XYZ file of C-alpha atoms in Angstrom:
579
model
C 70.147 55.205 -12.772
C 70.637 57.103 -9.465
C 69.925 55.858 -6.259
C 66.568 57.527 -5.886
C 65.292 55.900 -8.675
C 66.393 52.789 -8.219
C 64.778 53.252 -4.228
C 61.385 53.689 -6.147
C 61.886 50.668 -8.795
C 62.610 48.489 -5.871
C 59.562 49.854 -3.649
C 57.792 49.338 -6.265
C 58.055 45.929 -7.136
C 57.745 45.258 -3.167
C 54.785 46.749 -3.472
C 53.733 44.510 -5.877
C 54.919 41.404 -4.376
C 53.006 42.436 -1.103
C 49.906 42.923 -3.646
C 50.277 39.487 -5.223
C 50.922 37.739 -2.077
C 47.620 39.143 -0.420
C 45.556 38.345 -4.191
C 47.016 34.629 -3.774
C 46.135 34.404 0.183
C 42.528 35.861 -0.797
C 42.085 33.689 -3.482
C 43.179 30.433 -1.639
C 41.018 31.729 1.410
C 38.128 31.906 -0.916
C 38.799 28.805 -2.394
C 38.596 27.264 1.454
C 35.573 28.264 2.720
C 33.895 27.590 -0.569
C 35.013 23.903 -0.376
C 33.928 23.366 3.398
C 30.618 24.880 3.046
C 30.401 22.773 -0.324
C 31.230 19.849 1.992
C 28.738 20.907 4.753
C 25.472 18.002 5.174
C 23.370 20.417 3.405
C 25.180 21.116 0.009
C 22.027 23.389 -0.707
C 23.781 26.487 0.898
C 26.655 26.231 -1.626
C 25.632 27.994 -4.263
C 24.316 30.746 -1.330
C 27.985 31.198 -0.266
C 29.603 31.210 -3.476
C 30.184 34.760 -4.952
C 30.559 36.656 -1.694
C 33.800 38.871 -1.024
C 35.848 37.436 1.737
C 37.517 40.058 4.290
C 41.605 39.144 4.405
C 43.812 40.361 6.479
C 46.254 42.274 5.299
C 50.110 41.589 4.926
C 52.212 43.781 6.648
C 55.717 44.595 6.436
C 56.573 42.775 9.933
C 54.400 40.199 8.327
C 57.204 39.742 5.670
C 60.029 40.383 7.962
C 59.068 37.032 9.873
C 58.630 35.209 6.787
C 62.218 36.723 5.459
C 64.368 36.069 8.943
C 62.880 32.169 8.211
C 63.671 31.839 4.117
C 66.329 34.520 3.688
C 69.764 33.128 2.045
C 72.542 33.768 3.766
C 74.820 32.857 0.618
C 73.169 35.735 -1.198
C 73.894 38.389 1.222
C 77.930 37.036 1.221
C 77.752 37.513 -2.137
C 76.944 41.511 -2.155
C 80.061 42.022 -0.198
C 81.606 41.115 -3.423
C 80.086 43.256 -5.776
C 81.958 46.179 -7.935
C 80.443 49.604 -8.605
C 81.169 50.986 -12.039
C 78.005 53.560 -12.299
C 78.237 54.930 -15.438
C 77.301 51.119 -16.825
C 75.318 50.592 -13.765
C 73.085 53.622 -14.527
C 72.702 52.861 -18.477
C 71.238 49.388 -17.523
C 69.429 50.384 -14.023
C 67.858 53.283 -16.543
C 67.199 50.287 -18.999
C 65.482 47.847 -16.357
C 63.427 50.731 -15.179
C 62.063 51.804 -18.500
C 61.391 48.449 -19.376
C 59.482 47.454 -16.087
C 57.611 50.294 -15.971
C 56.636 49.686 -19.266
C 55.190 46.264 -18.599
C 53.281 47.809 -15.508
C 51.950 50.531 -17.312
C 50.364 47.730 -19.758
C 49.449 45.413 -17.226
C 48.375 46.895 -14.179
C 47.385 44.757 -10.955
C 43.606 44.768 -10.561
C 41.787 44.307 -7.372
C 39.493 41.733 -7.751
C 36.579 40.739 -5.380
C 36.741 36.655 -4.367
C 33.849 35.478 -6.216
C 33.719 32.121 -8.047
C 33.499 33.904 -11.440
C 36.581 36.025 -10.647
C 38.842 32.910 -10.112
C 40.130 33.052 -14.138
C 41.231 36.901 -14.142
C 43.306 36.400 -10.658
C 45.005 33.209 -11.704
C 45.989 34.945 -15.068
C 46.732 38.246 -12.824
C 48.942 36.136 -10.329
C 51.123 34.455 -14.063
C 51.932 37.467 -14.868
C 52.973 38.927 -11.491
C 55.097 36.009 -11.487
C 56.491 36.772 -14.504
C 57.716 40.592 -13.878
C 59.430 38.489 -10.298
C 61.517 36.574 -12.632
C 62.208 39.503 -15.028
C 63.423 41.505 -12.270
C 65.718 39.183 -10.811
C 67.023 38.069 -13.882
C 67.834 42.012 -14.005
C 69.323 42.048 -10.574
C 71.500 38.646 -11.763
C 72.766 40.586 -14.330
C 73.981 43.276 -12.152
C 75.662 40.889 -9.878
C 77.641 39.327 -12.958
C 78.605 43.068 -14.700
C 79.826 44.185 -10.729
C 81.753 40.915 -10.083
C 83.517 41.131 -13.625
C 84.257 44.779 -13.417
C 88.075 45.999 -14.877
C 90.398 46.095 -12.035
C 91.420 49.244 -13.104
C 88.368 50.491 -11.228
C 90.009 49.377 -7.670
C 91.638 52.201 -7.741
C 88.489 53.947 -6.339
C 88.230 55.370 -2.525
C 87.600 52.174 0.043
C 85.009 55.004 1.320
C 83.149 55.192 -1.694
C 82.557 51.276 -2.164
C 81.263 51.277 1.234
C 79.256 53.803 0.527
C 77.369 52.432 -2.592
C 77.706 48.959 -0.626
C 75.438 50.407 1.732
C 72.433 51.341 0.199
C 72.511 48.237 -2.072
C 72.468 45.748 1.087
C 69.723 47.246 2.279
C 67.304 46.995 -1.357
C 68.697 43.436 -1.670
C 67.622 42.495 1.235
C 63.909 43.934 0.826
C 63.802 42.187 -2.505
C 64.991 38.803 -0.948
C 62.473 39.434 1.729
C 59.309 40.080 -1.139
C 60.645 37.119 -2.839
C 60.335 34.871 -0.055
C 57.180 35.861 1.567
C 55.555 35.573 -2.224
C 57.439 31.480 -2.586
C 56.086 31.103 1.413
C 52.458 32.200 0.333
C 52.324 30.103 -2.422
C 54.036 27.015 -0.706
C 51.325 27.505 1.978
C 48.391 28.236 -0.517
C 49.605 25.240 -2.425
C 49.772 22.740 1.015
C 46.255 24.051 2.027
C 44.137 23.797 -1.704
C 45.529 20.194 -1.820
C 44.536 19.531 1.636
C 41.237 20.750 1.241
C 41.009 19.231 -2.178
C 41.983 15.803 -0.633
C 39.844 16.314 2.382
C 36.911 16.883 0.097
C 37.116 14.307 -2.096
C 37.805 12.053 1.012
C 34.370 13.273 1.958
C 32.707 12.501 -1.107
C 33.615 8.815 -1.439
C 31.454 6.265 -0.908
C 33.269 4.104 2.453
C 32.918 7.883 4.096
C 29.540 8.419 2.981
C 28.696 4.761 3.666
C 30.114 4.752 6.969
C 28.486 7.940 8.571
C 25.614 6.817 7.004
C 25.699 3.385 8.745
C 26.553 4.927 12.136
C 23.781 7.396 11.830
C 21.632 4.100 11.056
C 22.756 2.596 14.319
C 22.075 5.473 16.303
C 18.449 5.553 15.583
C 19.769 9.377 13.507
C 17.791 8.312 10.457
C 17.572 11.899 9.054
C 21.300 11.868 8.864
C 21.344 8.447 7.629
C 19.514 9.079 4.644
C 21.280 12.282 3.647
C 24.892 10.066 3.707
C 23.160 6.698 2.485
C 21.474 8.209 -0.457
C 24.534 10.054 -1.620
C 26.435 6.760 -1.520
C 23.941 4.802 -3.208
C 24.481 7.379 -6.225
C 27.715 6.360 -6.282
C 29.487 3.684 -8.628
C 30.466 1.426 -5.435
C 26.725 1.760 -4.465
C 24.089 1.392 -6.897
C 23.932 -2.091 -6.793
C 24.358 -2.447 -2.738
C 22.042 -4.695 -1.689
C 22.629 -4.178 2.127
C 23.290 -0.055 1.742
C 19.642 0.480 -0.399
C 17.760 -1.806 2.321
C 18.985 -0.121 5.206
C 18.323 3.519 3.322
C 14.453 1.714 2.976
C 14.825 0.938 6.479
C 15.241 4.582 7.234
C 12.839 5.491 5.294
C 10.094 3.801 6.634
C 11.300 4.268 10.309
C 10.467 8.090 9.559
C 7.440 7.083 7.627
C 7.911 8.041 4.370
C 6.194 5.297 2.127
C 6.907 6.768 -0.860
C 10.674 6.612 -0.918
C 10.211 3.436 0.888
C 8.659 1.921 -2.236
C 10.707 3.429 -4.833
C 14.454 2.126 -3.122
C 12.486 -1.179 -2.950
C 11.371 -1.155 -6.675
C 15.579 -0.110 -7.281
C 16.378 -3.005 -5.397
C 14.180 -5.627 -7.613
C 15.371 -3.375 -10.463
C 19.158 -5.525 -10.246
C 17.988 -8.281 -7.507
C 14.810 -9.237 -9.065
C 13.980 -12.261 -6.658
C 15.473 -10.380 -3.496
C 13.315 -12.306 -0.390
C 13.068 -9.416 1.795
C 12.293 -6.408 -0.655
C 9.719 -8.585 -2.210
C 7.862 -9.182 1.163
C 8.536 -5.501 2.424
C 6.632 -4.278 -0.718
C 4.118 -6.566 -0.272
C 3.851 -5.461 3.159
C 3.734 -2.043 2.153
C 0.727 -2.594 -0.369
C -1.353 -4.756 1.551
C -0.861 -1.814 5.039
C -1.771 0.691 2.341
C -4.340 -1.478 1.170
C -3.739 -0.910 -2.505
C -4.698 -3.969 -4.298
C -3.974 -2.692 -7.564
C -0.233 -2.705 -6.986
C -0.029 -5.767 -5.206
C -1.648 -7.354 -8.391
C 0.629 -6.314 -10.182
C 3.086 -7.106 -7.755
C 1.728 -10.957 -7.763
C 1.006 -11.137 -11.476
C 4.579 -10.065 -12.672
C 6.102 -12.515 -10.071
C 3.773 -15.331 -11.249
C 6.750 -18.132 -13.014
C 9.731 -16.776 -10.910
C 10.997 -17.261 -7.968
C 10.032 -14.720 -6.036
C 6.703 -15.651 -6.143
C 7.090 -17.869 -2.953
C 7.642 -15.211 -1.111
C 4.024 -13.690 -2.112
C 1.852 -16.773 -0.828
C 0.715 -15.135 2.075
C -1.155 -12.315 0.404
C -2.547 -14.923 -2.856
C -6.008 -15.009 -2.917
C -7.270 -18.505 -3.751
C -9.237 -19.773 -6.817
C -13.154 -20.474 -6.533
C -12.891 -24.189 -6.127
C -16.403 -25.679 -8.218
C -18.730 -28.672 -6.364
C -18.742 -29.996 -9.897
C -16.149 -30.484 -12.407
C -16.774 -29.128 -15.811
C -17.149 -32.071 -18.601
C -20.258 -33.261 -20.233
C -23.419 -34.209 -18.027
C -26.734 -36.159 -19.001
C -28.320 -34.065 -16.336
C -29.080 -30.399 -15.043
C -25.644 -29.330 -13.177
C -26.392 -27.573 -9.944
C -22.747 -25.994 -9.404
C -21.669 -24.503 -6.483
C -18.743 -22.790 -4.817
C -16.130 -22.910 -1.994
C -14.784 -19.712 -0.886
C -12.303 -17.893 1.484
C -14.100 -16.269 4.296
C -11.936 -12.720 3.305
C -12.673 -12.719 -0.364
C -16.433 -12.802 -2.481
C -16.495 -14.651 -5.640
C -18.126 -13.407 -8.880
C -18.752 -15.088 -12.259
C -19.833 -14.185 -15.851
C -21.680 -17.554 -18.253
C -20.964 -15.228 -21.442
C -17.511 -15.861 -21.456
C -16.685 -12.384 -20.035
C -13.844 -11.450 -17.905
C -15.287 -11.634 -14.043
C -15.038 -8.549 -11.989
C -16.349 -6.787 -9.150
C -19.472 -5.330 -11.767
C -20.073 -9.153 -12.331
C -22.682 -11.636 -10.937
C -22.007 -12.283 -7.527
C -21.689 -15.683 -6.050
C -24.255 -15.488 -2.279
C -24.003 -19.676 -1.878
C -27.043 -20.326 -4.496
C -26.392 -23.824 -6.145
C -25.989 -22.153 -10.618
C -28.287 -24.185 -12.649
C -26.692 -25.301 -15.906
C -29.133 -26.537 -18.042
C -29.024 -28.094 -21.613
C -26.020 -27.046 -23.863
C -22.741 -26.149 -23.238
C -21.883 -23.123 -20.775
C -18.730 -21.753 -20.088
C -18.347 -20.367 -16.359
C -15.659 -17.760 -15.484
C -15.483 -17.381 -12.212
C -13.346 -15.129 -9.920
C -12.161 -14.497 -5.905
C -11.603 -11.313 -4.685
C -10.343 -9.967 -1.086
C -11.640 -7.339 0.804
C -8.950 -4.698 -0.416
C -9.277 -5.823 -3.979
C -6.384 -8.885 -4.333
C -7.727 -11.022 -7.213
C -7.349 -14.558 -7.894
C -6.783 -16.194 -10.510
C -9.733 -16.994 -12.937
C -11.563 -20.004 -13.161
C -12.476 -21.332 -16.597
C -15.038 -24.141 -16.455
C -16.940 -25.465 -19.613
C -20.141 -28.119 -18.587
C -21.935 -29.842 -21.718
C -25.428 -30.880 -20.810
C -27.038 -33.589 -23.076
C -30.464 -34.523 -21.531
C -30.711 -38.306 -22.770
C -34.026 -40.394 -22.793
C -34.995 -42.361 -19.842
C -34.979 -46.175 -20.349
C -38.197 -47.809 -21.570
C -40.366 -49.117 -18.896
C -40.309 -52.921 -17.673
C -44.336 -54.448 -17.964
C -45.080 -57.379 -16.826
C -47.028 -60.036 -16.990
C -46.345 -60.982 -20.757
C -49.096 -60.384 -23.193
C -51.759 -62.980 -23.138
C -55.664 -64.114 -22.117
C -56.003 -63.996 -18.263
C -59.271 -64.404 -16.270
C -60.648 -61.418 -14.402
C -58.795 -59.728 -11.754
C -55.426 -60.002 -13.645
C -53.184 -57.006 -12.442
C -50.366 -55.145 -14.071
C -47.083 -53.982 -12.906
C -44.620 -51.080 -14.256
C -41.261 -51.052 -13.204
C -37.511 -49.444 -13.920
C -38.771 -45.757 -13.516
C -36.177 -43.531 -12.967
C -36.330 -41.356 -9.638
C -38.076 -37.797 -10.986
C -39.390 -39.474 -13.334
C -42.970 -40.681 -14.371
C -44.608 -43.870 -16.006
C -48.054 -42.824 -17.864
C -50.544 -45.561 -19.412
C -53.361 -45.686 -21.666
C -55.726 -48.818 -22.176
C -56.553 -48.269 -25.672
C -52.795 -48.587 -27.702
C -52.701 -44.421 -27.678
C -49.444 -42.799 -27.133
C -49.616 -41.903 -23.468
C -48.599 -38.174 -22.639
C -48.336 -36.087 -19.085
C -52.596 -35.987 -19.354
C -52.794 -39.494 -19.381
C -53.112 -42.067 -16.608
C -49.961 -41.832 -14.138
C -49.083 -45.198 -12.876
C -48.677 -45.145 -8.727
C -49.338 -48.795 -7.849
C -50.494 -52.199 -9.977
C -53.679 -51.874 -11.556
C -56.186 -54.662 -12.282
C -56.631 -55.283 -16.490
C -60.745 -54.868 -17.795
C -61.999 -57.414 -18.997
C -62.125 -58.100 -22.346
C -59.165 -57.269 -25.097
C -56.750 -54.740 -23.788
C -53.654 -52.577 -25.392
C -52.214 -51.004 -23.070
C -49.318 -48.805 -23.623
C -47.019 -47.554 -21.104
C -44.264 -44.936 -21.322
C -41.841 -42.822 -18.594
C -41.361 -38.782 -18.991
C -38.532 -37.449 -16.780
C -38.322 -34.072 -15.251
C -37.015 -32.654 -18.502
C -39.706 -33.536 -19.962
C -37.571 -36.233 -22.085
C -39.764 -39.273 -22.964
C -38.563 -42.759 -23.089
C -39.648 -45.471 -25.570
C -43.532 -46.476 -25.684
C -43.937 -49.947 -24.653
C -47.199 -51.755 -25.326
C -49.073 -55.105 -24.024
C -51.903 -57.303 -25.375
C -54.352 -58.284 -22.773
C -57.260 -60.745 -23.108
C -59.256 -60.873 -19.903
C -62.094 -63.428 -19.642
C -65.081 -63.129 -16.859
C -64.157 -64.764 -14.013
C -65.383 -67.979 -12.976
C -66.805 -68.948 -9.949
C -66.615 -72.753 -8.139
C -69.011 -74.241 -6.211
C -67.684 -76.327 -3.340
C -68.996 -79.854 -5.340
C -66.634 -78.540 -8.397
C -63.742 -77.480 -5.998
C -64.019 -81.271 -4.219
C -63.872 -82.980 -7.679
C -61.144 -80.674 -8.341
C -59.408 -81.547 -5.488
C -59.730 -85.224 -5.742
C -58.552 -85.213 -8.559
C -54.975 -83.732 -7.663
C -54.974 -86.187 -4.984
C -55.257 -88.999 -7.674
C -52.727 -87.827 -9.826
C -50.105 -87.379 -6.899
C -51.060 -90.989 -6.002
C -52.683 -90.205 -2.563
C -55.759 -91.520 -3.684
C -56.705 -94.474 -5.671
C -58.884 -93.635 -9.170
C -62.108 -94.597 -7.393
C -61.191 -90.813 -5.653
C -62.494 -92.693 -1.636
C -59.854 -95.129 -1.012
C -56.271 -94.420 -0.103
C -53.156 -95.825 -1.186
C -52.749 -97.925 1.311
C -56.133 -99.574 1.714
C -57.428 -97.427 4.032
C -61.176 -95.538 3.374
C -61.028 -91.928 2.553
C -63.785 -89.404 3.826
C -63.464 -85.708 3.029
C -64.921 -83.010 5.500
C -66.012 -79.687 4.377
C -64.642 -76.735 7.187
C -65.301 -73.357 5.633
C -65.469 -71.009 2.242
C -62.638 -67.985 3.547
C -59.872 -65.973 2.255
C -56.489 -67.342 3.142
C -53.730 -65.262 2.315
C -55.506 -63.133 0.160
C -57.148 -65.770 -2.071
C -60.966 -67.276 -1.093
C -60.769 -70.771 -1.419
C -62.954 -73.672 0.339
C -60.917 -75.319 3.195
C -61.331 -79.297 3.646
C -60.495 -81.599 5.774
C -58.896 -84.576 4.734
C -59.953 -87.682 7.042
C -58.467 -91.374 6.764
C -60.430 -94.485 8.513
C -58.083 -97.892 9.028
C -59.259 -101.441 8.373
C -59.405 -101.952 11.734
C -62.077 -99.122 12.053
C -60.298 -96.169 13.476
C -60.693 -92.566 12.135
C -57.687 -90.298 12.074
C -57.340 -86.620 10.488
C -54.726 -86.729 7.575
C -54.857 -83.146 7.194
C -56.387 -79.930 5.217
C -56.832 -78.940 1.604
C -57.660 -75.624 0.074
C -59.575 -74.908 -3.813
C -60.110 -71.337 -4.940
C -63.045 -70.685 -5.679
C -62.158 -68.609 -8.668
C -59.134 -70.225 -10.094
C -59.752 -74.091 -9.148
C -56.129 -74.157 -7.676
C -55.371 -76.271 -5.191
C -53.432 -75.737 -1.519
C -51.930 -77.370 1.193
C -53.857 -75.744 4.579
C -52.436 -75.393 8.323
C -54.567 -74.829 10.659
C -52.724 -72.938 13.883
C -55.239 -71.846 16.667
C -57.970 -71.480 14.517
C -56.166 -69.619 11.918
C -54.800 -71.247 8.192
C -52.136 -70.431 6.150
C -51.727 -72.149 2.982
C -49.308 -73.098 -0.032
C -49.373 -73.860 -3.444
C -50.151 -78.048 -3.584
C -48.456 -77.869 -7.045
């Protein structure tokens, strides 16, 4: 191989070096800016910046002189002093080496790819084999070292001139090849340090304690927008997903920029692994009952019924109608009624329906129940549609008879004027009477007051009909009323006298008293005292010794022959039985 060609091998594979070296640097470049606009807040615009060709500068040949006064080694420069020409081997295997790399280039040849993310494959493949033809070469160059170093000493024999000569030129290609291979270990040191960093910076960014962290300091600087973007993506994470305090303060943002929606649903994630968490239980509830959606904070109160959360829901519980009667079984029409909240309307089926707002509504009126059983279902709902529990309330209504009626007096034969008295009548109820043994009904004789018995022989049957038209048991009395007789005062005085006698006032000759003393009875007047007409006399006792004294007053009725005691006060008498 003569020196010309071995000028344009060696230029050559600088030129290739300088290639690869600018391929990694774009590629590495690319792979940069891709990563920090993938870790921008708004990881939307990645897949806007990934694909577009990057502008590189390019390296220069002062570029690599830099690079080569920092990396060269100084050992391998020593070592060319020592090197041996023999060029008649030299050229067979520089001829060789040239063949054989110019082979592999005309196979292979370097492409010049743009930096998109699809080209990332053919340049790392492109970049191998670069590498490759590197090592091939200076295992070639190695070679030539070894074959000079080793040459026959007969070859010393050669002009000092000459050696210097070749020396020359060869110092100057080694040292352009130590300089390519150093600026292409440099580059990929420093493409190596900066991928890793980025890498590491990266995933630093995506773990959750960064994530959480800006998040919370966006939360404390009132930067909620911010705070969601970093809170949400942490709560996605493993170390999140179940973070009580991270999800609440992402609702927290949420509803400080008014967005109910997510608001609800971090809340329902929340329950979804704290089921009986206090304070997203009440900030749903609070959510429903602003919104005024009823439905959902039903459902909210129904599925929260036996568990402990439900305390936390009192405040938004609608009460049950609360009935004036309790249900159970009734002689008697039930007038039901009942209490309500002032925020909520009740409404009821009897049919055994489900209540609901299409259902009768409740305006105060007492609800009838009348004979039978009846099953009330009654209902309380608020103004934006919270229901209460239903009410289930069975009454059994079995009218029963009223009592039979107490008559009085007694069957039996009474003079004229006998009266007749009905008693044990049940309030709303009525007693009816007949006077000839008939059954009495609502068209017979209604009893008000004590009636006077007819003469003659009298049935009389009484009964009482309540207000449910329920009848009690017919009772019946025997009357025999005679025609009243009438006493003259001589008939009343025998009468008289002879009640005296038997009480021992009198002796049985009717004038003389007990005691001796002469008896003389005065006759005062026929009149009604206390509602019976009797004849009043007086009752007048004259001593042995002559002197006439007034003993006191007697009383006969004139119809009855019965006999009273009389006191006369200021002109008026009252009187008592002289039994």
């Amino acid at each position: 191989m003569n020196s010309n060609d071995k000028d344009e091998l060696d230029n050559e594979l600088i030129k290739s070096m300088k290639k690869l070296v600018e391929e990694e640097t774009n590629v590495a470049k690319a792979f940069i800016d891709t990563q920090n606009e993938l870790s921008d807040e708004d990881d939307e615009l990645a897949d806007e910046t990934m694909g577009k060709t990057r502008v590189i500068p390019k390296v220069t040949d002062d570029m690599l002189t830099k690079v080569s006064d920092a990396t060269i080694n100084i050992s391998d420069l020593n070592a060319d002093k020592k090197l041996q020409s023999n060029k008649e081997q030299n050229n067979i295997d520089d001829t060789s080496r040239v063949k054989e790399y110019n082979k592999a280039r005309e196979s292979e040849p370097i492409k010049d790819y743009n930096m998109t993310k699809d080209s990332e494959k053919p340049k790392e493949h492109n970049t191998v084999r670069n590498s490759e033809k590197i090592k091939e070469y200076n295992k070639a160059e190695q070679q030539d070292k070894c074959s000079d170093a080793h040459m026959d000493n007969g070859n010393n024999e050669k002009d000092d001139s000459v050696q210097e000569k070749d020396k020359k030129p060869m110092d100057a290609k080694r040292k352009k090849m130590i300089i390519a291979v150093s600026c292409v270990v440099a580059a990929l040191v420093v493409i190596i340090g900066i991928v890793v960093g980025v890498v590491l910076n990266n995933k630093n960014k995506n773990s959750f304690q960064f994530n959480y962290d800006k998040g919370m300091g966006s939360y404390q600087n009132k930067d909620y927008d911010n705070a969601i973007k970093y809170l949400a993506k942490a709560s996605k994470l493993s170390e999140g997903k179940k973070n009580v305090d991270l999800k609440y303060t992402l609702y927290q943002c949420y509803a400080a920029t008014d967005n109910t929606d997510m608001s609800i649903e971090v809340l329902k994630d929340i329950l979804s692994f704290d089921e009986n968490n206090e304070k997203a239980i009440k900030a749903l509830a609070s959510i429903y009952n602003t919104k005024k959606d009823g439905t959902s904070l039903n459902k909210l109160i129904k599925y929260y019924k036996d568990k402990q959360g439900y305390k936390y829901l009192t405040d938004y519980v609608v009460e049950t109608p609360k009935p004036s009667v309790e249900a159970g079984s009734y002689d008697d029409v039930i007038k039901l009624q009942f209490t309500e909240n002032s925020s909520s309307t009740i409404y009821y089926t009897t049919d055994k329906t489900e209540p609901d707002k299409k259902s009768k509504r409740y305006t105060g009126t007492a609800i009838e129940i009348q004979s039978g059983t009846t099953t009330i279902k009654a209902i309380a709902i608020s103004d934006i549609g919270v229901c209460s529990d239903v009410v289930e309330l069975e009454y059994t209504v079995d009218f029963k008879k009223p009592s039979a009626p107490t008559v009085g007096p007694a069957s039996g034969t009474y003079e004229e004027g006998q009266t007749v008295t009905i008693d044990n009548i049940p309030v709303g109820s009525t007693a009816y009477y007949t006077l000839d043994g008939s059954t009495p009904t609502k068209n017979s004789e209604e009893y008000s007051e004590p009636f006077t018995i007819p003469t003659g022989n009298n049935v009389i049957s009484v009964v009482i009909i309540d207000s449910h038209n329920q009848s009690s048991s017919v009772v019946k009395r025997n009357y025999v009323v005679n025609k009243a007789k009438t006493y003259v005062y001589n008939e009343a005085l025998e009468i008289l006298k002879g009640k005296l006698i038997s009480k021992g006032v009198l002796k049985s000759d009717g004038t003389t008293a007990a005691d001796g003393s002469t008896v003389t009875f005065v006759y005062q007047s026929r009149t009604t005292v206390d509602g019976v007409e009797m004849f009043v006399v007086r009752y007048d006792v004259t001593s042995k010794t002559g002197k006439t004294s007034t003993a006191g007053y007697y009383g006969v009725a004139t119809k009855t022959g019965d006999c009273y005691t009389v006191t006369q006060n200021g002109g008026a008498y009252s009187a008592a039985a002289y039994n």
